[in-house]
């Protein structure tokens, strides 16, 4: 048996107010692996995450989560199926403490428990009683990841984890993401603008340009084609090249 796909996006057209921003997008993400979506601002990285999570409805094509088509499933049903979205902006309740945020996300009976997750992020343990709004950006990002993990999600959709973080913090967090994917056999879909950081942590990479896949391959393959990656960031490649 080959690797199991957690997410299959097939020929997806989706957008906002009837206007397509994704046009014929196909991506696959496997369990135990980190799949990165790269691309310039507005390339269409967040929109696939929102579609997979049930917030944006496909206009054409289909999305399978663990083999199940998601049509007509509400976001909360997808959460119950094991999807966990870490949105840009982190999605924390800033008035609550670190441990209250974690408890809010803990699925009853779900493993891993809060203690296990705090072992992954020892810095958070010391901050357990601090309000989330008073954490640094990096600490908030750790908490957002920890919340996604305690939610018992099998598929983590992480949008722009590095946003606003110092490179040294990103360098510390990304290996944790990879370790979590491998050790817990989770599928991680990581949207990133920092190409180098993403290539170091990802197994498979899609470079998006204007709502289409401009380039796809293993991190190693894509790492050898940074000329094409850069061109698509500047918006000068023809998608599909
Ligand atoms: N709620 C919305 N309503 C209308 N258009 C939108 C909406 N959200 C995004 N778009 C448009 O869809 C396109 C793709 O947006 P998307 O957010 O997926 O890009 P992105 O690659 O995540 O960008 P960024 O790096 O800036 O976060 C853009 O042209 C954007 O302007
Ligand atoms: Mg985005």
mmCIF file of C-alpha atoms and ligand atoms in Angstrom:
data_model
loop_
_atom_site.group_PDB
_atom_site.id
_atom_site.type_symbol
_atom_site.label_atom_id
_atom_site.label_comp_id
_atom_site.label_asym_id
_atom_site.label_seq_id
_atom_site.Cartn_x
_atom_site.Cartn_y
_atom_site.Cartn_z
ATOM 1 C CA UNK A 1 0.000 0.000 0.000
ATOM 2 C CA UNK A 2 1.341 3.449 -0.880
ATOM 3 C CA UNK A 3 1.203 6.458 1.409
ATOM 4 C CA UNK A 4 -2.338 7.342 2.418
ATOM 5 C CA UNK A 5 -3.704 10.618 1.118
ATOM 6 C CA UNK A 6 -5.286 12.759 3.822
ATOM 7 C CA UNK A 7 -6.392 15.502 1.448
ATOM 8 C CA UNK A 8 -7.153 15.219 -2.254
ATOM 9 C CA UNK A 9 -8.043 18.390 -4.090
ATOM 10 C CA UNK A 10 -9.024 17.605 -7.655
ATOM 11 C CA UNK A 11 -9.420 20.191 -10.401
ATOM 12 C CA UNK A 12 -10.810 22.697 -7.918
ATOM 13 C CA UNK A 13 -12.384 25.954 -8.964
ATOM 14 C CA UNK A 14 -13.261 28.160 -6.007
ATOM 15 C CA UNK A 15 -13.393 31.811 -5.093
ATOM 16 C CA UNK A 16 -15.436 34.575 -3.586
ATOM 17 C CA UNK A 17 -18.750 36.160 -4.599
ATOM 18 C CA UNK A 18 -18.967 33.924 -7.681
ATOM 19 C CA UNK A 19 -15.502 34.936 -8.925
ATOM 20 C CA UNK A 20 -12.986 32.120 -9.277
ATOM 21 C CA UNK A 21 -9.557 32.683 -7.744
ATOM 22 C CA UNK A 22 -8.536 28.994 -7.893
ATOM 23 C CA UNK A 23 -8.757 27.544 -11.366
ATOM 24 C CA UNK A 24 -8.276 23.817 -11.831
ATOM 25 C CA UNK A 25 -6.166 23.367 -8.712
ATOM 26 C CA UNK A 26 -5.105 19.803 -7.842
ATOM 27 C CA UNK A 27 -3.092 19.048 -4.708
ATOM 28 C CA UNK A 28 -2.608 15.987 -2.516
ATOM 29 C CA UNK A 29 -1.379 15.839 1.083
ATOM 30 C CA UNK A 30 -0.366 12.599 2.820
ATOM 31 C CA UNK A 31 -0.346 11.460 6.418
ATOM 32 C CA UNK A 32 3.037 11.621 8.106
ATOM 33 C CA UNK A 33 4.202 14.349 5.742
ATOM 34 C CA UNK A 34 4.420 18.120 5.493
ATOM 35 C CA UNK A 35 2.995 19.537 2.265
ATOM 36 C CA UNK A 36 3.887 23.172 1.604
ATOM 37 C CA UNK A 37 1.944 25.659 -0.507
ATOM 38 C CA UNK A 38 4.201 28.488 -1.615
ATOM 39 C CA UNK A 39 3.560 31.560 -3.685
ATOM 40 C CA UNK A 40 3.423 35.332 -3.739
ATOM 41 C CA UNK A 41 0.800 37.469 -2.005
ATOM 42 C CA UNK A 42 -2.546 36.803 -3.605
ATOM 43 C CA UNK A 43 -1.323 33.647 -5.396
ATOM 44 C CA UNK A 44 -4.157 31.683 -3.803
ATOM 45 C CA UNK A 45 -2.564 29.894 -0.858
ATOM 46 C CA UNK A 46 -5.121 30.665 1.837
ATOM 47 C CA UNK A 47 -8.137 29.955 -0.370
ATOM 48 C CA UNK A 48 -7.426 26.186 -0.707
ATOM 49 C CA UNK A 49 -7.089 25.941 3.088
ATOM 50 C CA UNK A 50 -10.407 27.733 3.552
ATOM 51 C CA UNK A 51 -12.007 25.445 0.971
ATOM 52 C CA UNK A 52 -10.645 22.280 2.577
ATOM 53 C CA UNK A 53 -11.893 23.554 5.959
ATOM 54 C CA UNK A 54 -15.381 24.108 4.538
ATOM 55 C CA UNK A 55 -15.493 27.920 4.703
ATOM 56 C CA UNK A 56 -15.288 28.431 0.933
ATOM 57 C CA UNK A 57 -17.508 26.257 -1.290
ATOM 58 C CA UNK A 58 -16.060 24.662 -4.443
ATOM 59 C CA UNK A 59 -17.573 25.982 -7.671
ATOM 60 C CA UNK A 60 -16.212 22.948 -9.558
ATOM 61 C CA UNK A 61 -13.940 20.002 -8.886
ATOM 62 C CA UNK A 62 -13.835 18.156 -5.607
ATOM 63 C CA UNK A 63 -12.145 17.946 -2.248
ATOM 64 C CA UNK A 64 -11.749 14.672 -0.360
ATOM 65 C CA UNK A 65 -10.760 14.605 3.299
ATOM 66 C CA UNK A 66 -9.611 11.132 4.323
ATOM 67 C CA UNK A 67 -11.354 9.782 1.261
ATOM 68 C CA UNK A 68 -14.670 11.507 2.051
ATOM 69 C CA UNK A 69 -16.045 14.213 -0.238
ATOM 70 C CA UNK A 70 -16.619 17.384 1.785
ATOM 71 C CA UNK A 71 -19.484 18.838 -0.236
ATOM 72 C CA UNK A 72 -22.180 20.240 2.001
ATOM 73 C CA UNK A 73 -20.207 19.522 5.146
ATOM 74 C CA UNK A 74 -20.068 22.448 7.558
ATOM 75 C CA UNK A 75 -16.731 23.528 9.043
ATOM 76 C CA UNK A 76 -17.609 22.091 12.462
ATOM 77 C CA UNK A 77 -18.340 18.681 10.903
ATOM 78 C CA UNK A 78 -14.938 18.767 9.239
ATOM 79 C CA UNK A 79 -13.367 19.561 12.613
ATOM 80 C CA UNK A 80 -15.100 16.480 13.975
ATOM 81 C CA UNK A 81 -13.613 14.469 11.094
ATOM 82 C CA UNK A 82 -10.172 15.585 12.257
ATOM 83 C CA UNK A 83 -9.394 18.816 10.429
ATOM 84 C CA UNK A 84 -7.714 21.576 12.349
ATOM 85 C CA UNK A 85 -7.123 25.024 10.858
ATOM 86 C CA UNK A 86 -4.470 27.319 12.320
ATOM 87 C CA UNK A 87 -5.505 30.558 10.623
ATOM 88 C CA UNK A 88 -3.387 33.542 9.736
ATOM 89 C CA UNK A 89 -3.734 35.676 12.843
ATOM 90 C CA UNK A 90 -3.590 32.540 14.991
ATOM 91 C CA UNK A 91 -7.199 32.212 16.155
ATOM 92 C CA UNK A 92 -6.520 32.490 19.874
ATOM 93 C CA UNK A 93 -8.795 33.943 22.518
ATOM 94 C CA UNK A 94 -6.552 36.706 23.796
ATOM 95 C CA UNK A 95 -8.474 37.294 27.033
ATOM 96 C CA UNK A 96 -7.975 33.671 28.120
ATOM 97 C CA UNK A 97 -4.787 32.208 29.539
ATOM 98 C CA UNK A 98 -2.538 29.712 27.792
ATOM 99 C CA UNK A 99 -4.028 26.776 29.672
ATOM 100 C CA UNK A 100 -7.592 28.032 29.142
ATOM 101 C CA UNK A 101 -6.982 28.298 25.385
ATOM 102 C CA UNK A 102 -5.643 24.748 25.383
ATOM 103 C CA UNK A 103 -8.608 23.466 27.390
ATOM 104 C CA UNK A 104 -10.981 25.211 24.993
ATOM 105 C CA UNK A 105 -9.533 23.184 22.109
ATOM 106 C CA UNK A 106 -9.053 19.849 23.851
ATOM 107 C CA UNK A 107 -11.366 17.255 22.470
ATOM 108 C CA UNK A 108 -12.780 15.113 25.219
ATOM 109 C CA UNK A 109 -10.982 11.794 25.371
ATOM 110 C CA UNK A 110 -8.627 12.935 22.625
ATOM 111 C CA UNK A 111 -5.009 12.052 22.714
ATOM 112 C CA UNK A 112 -2.543 13.691 23.063
ATOM 113 C CA UNK A 113 -3.440 15.427 26.277
ATOM 114 C CA UNK A 114 -2.416 18.913 27.224
ATOM 115 C CA UNK A 115 0.607 17.657 29.196
ATOM 116 C CA UNK A 116 2.036 15.847 26.163
ATOM 117 C CA UNK A 117 1.643 18.919 24.028
ATOM 118 C CA UNK A 118 3.330 21.114 26.613
ATOM 119 C CA UNK A 119 6.291 18.726 26.421
ATOM 120 C CA UNK A 120 6.589 19.725 22.765
ATOM 121 C CA UNK A 121 6.603 23.413 23.685
ATOM 122 C CA UNK A 122 8.321 23.683 27.084
ATOM 123 C CA UNK A 123 8.269 27.493 26.872
ATOM 124 C CA UNK A 124 4.470 27.369 27.050
ATOM 125 C CA UNK A 125 4.474 25.387 30.271
ATOM 126 C CA UNK A 126 6.038 28.303 32.103
ATOM 127 C CA UNK A 127 3.461 30.643 30.586
ATOM 128 C CA UNK A 128 0.422 28.512 31.398
ATOM 129 C CA UNK A 129 -1.336 31.156 33.468
ATOM 130 C CA UNK A 130 -0.497 34.131 31.239
ATOM 131 C CA UNK A 131 -3.195 35.632 29.032
ATOM 132 C CA UNK A 132 -2.661 34.745 25.378
ATOM 133 C CA UNK A 133 -2.829 38.437 24.428
ATOM 134 C CA UNK A 134 0.254 39.093 26.531
ATOM 135 C CA UNK A 135 2.431 36.481 24.808
ATOM 136 C CA UNK A 136 5.036 37.348 22.186
ATOM 137 C CA UNK A 137 4.269 36.563 18.560
ATOM 138 C CA UNK A 138 6.349 33.383 18.633
ATOM 139 C CA UNK A 139 4.725 32.236 21.867
ATOM 140 C CA UNK A 140 1.284 32.879 20.400
ATOM 141 C CA UNK A 141 2.223 30.813 17.371
ATOM 142 C CA UNK A 142 3.390 27.958 19.596
ATOM 143 C CA UNK A 143 0.084 28.158 21.451
ATOM 144 C CA UNK A 144 -1.876 28.131 18.188
ATOM 145 C CA UNK A 145 -0.010 24.991 17.098
ATOM 146 C CA UNK A 146 -0.490 23.401 20.512
ATOM 147 C CA UNK A 147 -4.241 24.135 20.321
ATOM 148 C CA UNK A 148 -4.410 22.480 16.894
ATOM 149 C CA UNK A 149 -2.648 19.400 18.243
ATOM 150 C CA UNK A 150 -4.793 19.019 21.383
ATOM 151 C CA UNK A 151 -7.888 19.335 19.233
ATOM 152 C CA UNK A 152 -7.038 15.807 18.157
ATOM 153 C CA UNK A 153 -6.812 16.889 14.531
ATOM 154 C CA UNK A 154 -5.376 14.366 12.069
ATOM 155 C CA UNK A 155 -4.927 17.032 9.428
ATOM 156 C CA UNK A 156 -3.386 20.379 10.380
ATOM 157 C CA UNK A 157 -3.850 23.284 7.976
ATOM 158 C CA UNK A 158 -1.364 25.978 8.997
ATOM 159 C CA UNK A 159 -1.521 29.385 7.346
ATOM 160 C CA UNK A 160 1.589 31.607 7.349
ATOM 161 C CA UNK A 161 3.041 30.349 10.567
ATOM 162 C CA UNK A 162 6.100 32.528 10.062
ATOM 163 C CA UNK A 163 4.112 35.745 9.679
ATOM 164 C CA UNK A 164 5.595 38.421 11.902
ATOM 165 C CA UNK A 165 8.086 36.058 13.504
ATOM 166 C CA UNK A 166 11.841 36.444 13.681
ATOM 167 C CA UNK A 167 13.656 33.941 11.411
ATOM 168 C CA UNK A 168 15.259 32.330 14.469
ATOM 169 C CA UNK A 169 11.795 31.615 15.926
ATOM 170 C CA UNK A 170 10.638 30.151 12.609
ATOM 171 C CA UNK A 171 13.740 27.952 12.510
ATOM 172 C CA UNK A 172 12.795 26.607 15.933
ATOM 173 C CA UNK A 173 9.102 26.046 15.275
ATOM 174 C CA UNK A 174 9.249 24.389 11.870
ATOM 175 C CA UNK A 175 11.187 21.295 12.992
ATOM 176 C CA UNK A 176 8.535 20.814 15.684
ATOM 177 C CA UNK A 177 5.877 20.854 12.988
ATOM 178 C CA UNK A 178 7.767 18.246 11.026
ATOM 179 C CA UNK A 179 8.339 16.079 14.110
ATOM 180 C CA UNK A 180 4.649 16.267 14.991
ATOM 181 C CA UNK A 181 3.686 15.190 11.470
ATOM 182 C CA UNK A 182 6.053 12.242 11.481
ATOM 183 C CA UNK A 183 5.697 11.018 15.055
ATOM 184 C CA UNK A 184 1.924 11.398 15.246
ATOM 185 C CA UNK A 185 1.319 10.465 11.614
ATOM 186 C CA UNK A 186 -0.539 13.704 10.945
ATOM 187 C CA UNK A 187 -0.953 15.372 7.586
ATOM 188 C CA UNK A 188 0.307 18.951 7.717
ATOM 189 C CA UNK A 189 -0.484 21.456 4.990
ATOM 190 C CA UNK A 190 1.730 24.468 5.500
ATOM 191 C CA UNK A 191 1.174 27.750 3.701
ATOM 192 C CA UNK A 192 4.391 29.758 3.645
ATOM 193 C CA UNK A 193 5.903 32.813 2.075
ATOM 194 C CA UNK A 194 9.401 32.071 3.355
ATOM 195 C CA UNK A 195 10.604 29.704 0.652
ATOM 196 C CA UNK A 196 13.852 28.567 2.269
ATOM 197 C CA UNK A 197 12.232 27.809 5.602
ATOM 198 C CA UNK A 198 9.427 25.870 3.913
ATOM 199 C CA UNK A 199 11.792 23.856 1.701
ATOM 200 C CA UNK A 200 13.723 22.747 4.781
ATOM 201 C CA UNK A 201 10.670 21.340 6.514
ATOM 202 C CA UNK A 202 8.395 20.167 3.694
ATOM 203 C CA UNK A 203 8.266 16.772 2.036
ATOM 204 C CA UNK A 204 6.253 17.880 -0.955
ATOM 205 C CA UNK A 205 5.862 21.395 -2.339
ATOM 206 C CA UNK A 206 3.379 23.179 -4.580
ATOM 207 C CA UNK A 207 4.252 26.612 -5.922
ATOM 208 C CA UNK A 208 1.046 28.472 -6.729
ATOM 209 C CA UNK A 209 0.625 31.327 -9.130
ATOM 210 C CA UNK A 210 -2.708 33.015 -9.868
ATOM 211 C CA UNK A 211 -4.727 30.193 -8.437
ATOM 212 C CA UNK A 212 -2.947 27.439 -10.331
ATOM 213 C CA UNK A 213 -0.047 25.085 -9.670
ATOM 214 C CA UNK A 214 3.032 26.628 -11.326
ATOM 215 C CA UNK A 215 5.402 23.947 -10.060
ATOM 216 C CA UNK A 216 5.113 20.809 -7.918
ATOM 217 C CA UNK A 217 7.668 18.358 -6.590
ATOM 218 C CA UNK A 218 9.578 17.101 -3.598
ATOM 219 C CA UNK A 219 11.309 19.758 -1.512
ATOM 220 C CA UNK A 220 14.566 18.571 -3.029
ATOM 221 C CA UNK A 221 13.298 18.941 -6.584
ATOM 222 C CA UNK A 222 11.858 22.381 -5.943
ATOM 223 C CA UNK A 223 15.017 23.423 -4.097
ATOM 224 C CA UNK A 224 16.911 22.808 -7.332
ATOM 225 C CA UNK A 225 14.591 25.070 -9.301
ATOM 226 C CA UNK A 226 14.635 28.259 -7.302
ATOM 227 C CA UNK A 227 14.842 30.213 -10.574
ATOM 228 C CA UNK A 228 11.339 29.042 -11.481
ATOM 229 C CA UNK A 229 10.122 29.555 -7.913
ATOM 230 C CA UNK A 230 11.396 33.123 -7.938
ATOM 231 C CA UNK A 231 9.859 33.760 -11.342
ATOM 232 C CA UNK A 232 6.467 32.612 -10.120
ATOM 233 C CA UNK A 233 6.786 34.893 -7.079
ATOM 234 C CA UNK A 234 7.318 37.741 -9.458
ATOM 235 C CA UNK A 235 4.320 36.546 -11.461
ATOM 236 C CA UNK A 236 6.210 36.092 -14.729
ATOM 237 C CA UNK A 237 5.767 32.350 -15.331
ATOM 238 C CA UNK A 238 2.963 30.765 -17.214
ATOM 239 C CA UNK A 239 1.150 28.414 -14.823
ATOM 240 C CA UNK A 240 1.723 24.786 -15.671
ATOM 241 C CA UNK A 241 5.258 25.352 -16.819
HETATM 242 N N1 LIG B 1 -12.879 37.262 1.050
HETATM 243 C C1 LIG B 1 -12.457 37.555 -0.186
HETATM 244 N N2 LIG B 1 -13.258 38.189 -1.066
HETATM 245 C C2 LIG B 1 -12.847 38.463 -2.324
HETATM 246 N N3 LIG B 1 -11.648 38.143 -2.801
HETATM 247 C C3 LIG B 1 -10.794 37.517 -1.990
HETATM 248 C C4 LIG B 1 -11.140 37.183 -0.639
HETATM 249 N N4 LIG B 1 -10.083 36.559 -0.057
HETATM 250 C C5 LIG B 1 -9.138 36.517 -1.009
HETATM 251 N N5 LIG B 1 -9.551 37.060 -2.153
HETATM 252 C C6 LIG B 1 -8.766 37.160 -3.418
HETATM 253 O O1 LIG B 1 -8.420 35.860 -3.839
HETATM 254 C C7 LIG B 1 -7.089 35.821 -4.339
HETATM 255 C C8 LIG B 1 -6.296 34.754 -3.603
HETATM 256 O O2 LIG B 1 -6.276 35.103 -2.227
HETATM 257 P P1 LIG B 1 -5.589 34.209 -1.118
HETATM 258 O O3 LIG B 1 -5.974 34.808 0.191
HETATM 259 O O4 LIG B 1 -5.908 32.779 -1.331
HETATM 260 O O5 LIG B 1 -4.057 34.460 -1.440
HETATM 261 P P2 LIG B 1 -2.759 34.160 -0.572
HETATM 262 O O6 LIG B 1 -1.819 33.477 -1.503
HETATM 263 O O7 LIG B 1 -3.110 33.484 0.689
HETATM 264 O O8 LIG B 1 -2.209 35.633 -0.273
HETATM 265 P P3 LIG B 1 -1.362 36.193 0.987
HETATM 266 O O9 LIG B 1 0.030 35.701 0.810
HETATM 267 O O10 LIG B 1 -1.432 37.676 0.796
HETATM 268 O O11 LIG B 1 -2.019 35.725 2.242
HETATM 269 C C9 LIG B 1 -6.539 37.243 -4.192
HETATM 270 O O12 LIG B 1 -6.617 37.872 -5.421
HETATM 271 C C10 LIG B 1 -7.454 37.885 -3.184
HETATM 272 O O13 LIG B 1 -7.576 39.264 -3.430
HETATM 273 MG MG1 LIG B 2 -2.922 34.027 2.692
#
